[in-house]
């Protein structure tokens, strides 16, 4: 009975924009894995898809999907979104999504963009499929697990070569498709200014950023108690990335689990984040918090929290942020 009023309140927010009390608009996006997830995206009235995990196209099959199969799949998602943007992450195999990995610790091995750059026979068809799909609606291409700008330049060169090849074949694509990168390695966050100067957007992947920063495997029961989104080092890396994007004039999103947890929404708003991507079911509660918050009030409180808080007290300070009216 106590949950019923909250359910009604959240349902009423479905078609309401995510705007803070002092008039700052926020973009609430969703994470998806399969084309059939689009129904939930539309029901939640999300602004689009901030993370489409393409590796699920490649799993549990003897041969990887060819270019045309990927193109058909991406195009079907674009059409179902009816004009809302789709952010397609290139293949992120490894770690918890292994495909024949022999690495003893795949989270630190050949995965994500490292895997794609080594096996370009899989990467090139995916780039071609994504670019061709971009002719059918607003598509953003996102590169996972960047750790240095050398990798970035290799990818950008491959994308440019792919565009030239498609032009020669008279195959349509959006020439100005936005290219972004995931910040999920501490080295990338520390050099986010360099990445921001070469990219159209950044997206913070907090799941990996936290485990790499704290040197813990979040799926290992022996150490996952140390997995802490509020560790001062994690918060500073997030803030550095947001600031780098603002300085470069490009959007910065967050697509890790932290983005969909309403406990952290006010903290992230105060840090300057204005694009959140999450599971569709988390969106209404995050929107409720955004619409009841003031950036003007939160920003100085969060700045003080980041500058002066001892690790043991951060959790208490976050609870205080959420209990009071800001």
C-alpha angles and dihedrals in degrees: 000000000000092000095052097078090049090051091052091047092052093045090055089056094059096099096029117105119243101250127150121236089258092054104261111146120220130197115228111197132173137231117231137181105183135033091245089064088076092084089064090046091055093044090055091050090230120179090239141293116311095181129025108183103214096183090085086071089061102044130096096016134101096231130034118248114268125234096269094050091051092045091052092049095048091045092052090054092048091051092048090053090060098214100330115126122264120207109202116197114207118238114309103186121163136056107046092002102054124174107189094320115172094188113118089218106026093178086071097035141062104337143124114359091359089060092045094050091049095047103040091162085078097033099054095055090049093051090048092049094049093047093047090049090053088072088071101055146328107321130174120195115216127196117212129222101002111180104170139019092243088070090047094053091049090054094045090050091051091049091051092049089050092052090051091050092050091050091053089052091047091238115152124241138149105266092203097050109155117248120204141166138222117240104210103127119076090230089058092049092049090052096035090127090064093049093045092056091060102037140069095223143354130219123198114223100201097181093068096029090060096046094046093046094049096037094234133126106232092208093052109098091204095065109013090102084077092059100113124168088190097058106130092235092055093048093049092051090051091049092048090054094048091048092048090055093048092049090052093044095240130124120261119201134180119222103169126102090270089069091061097047110094090205088073099038097095092044090054093045089053090050090057102258114148104166120066126180120193148139108303093243091060095054101084095054093046089049090051091055093046093050091051096048137084120216091200090059097039101046098070092042092052092044090055090046092054094045102044112021124115113219095250094055101047093087091053091049091051090052089052091051090054098045097052130066111257 
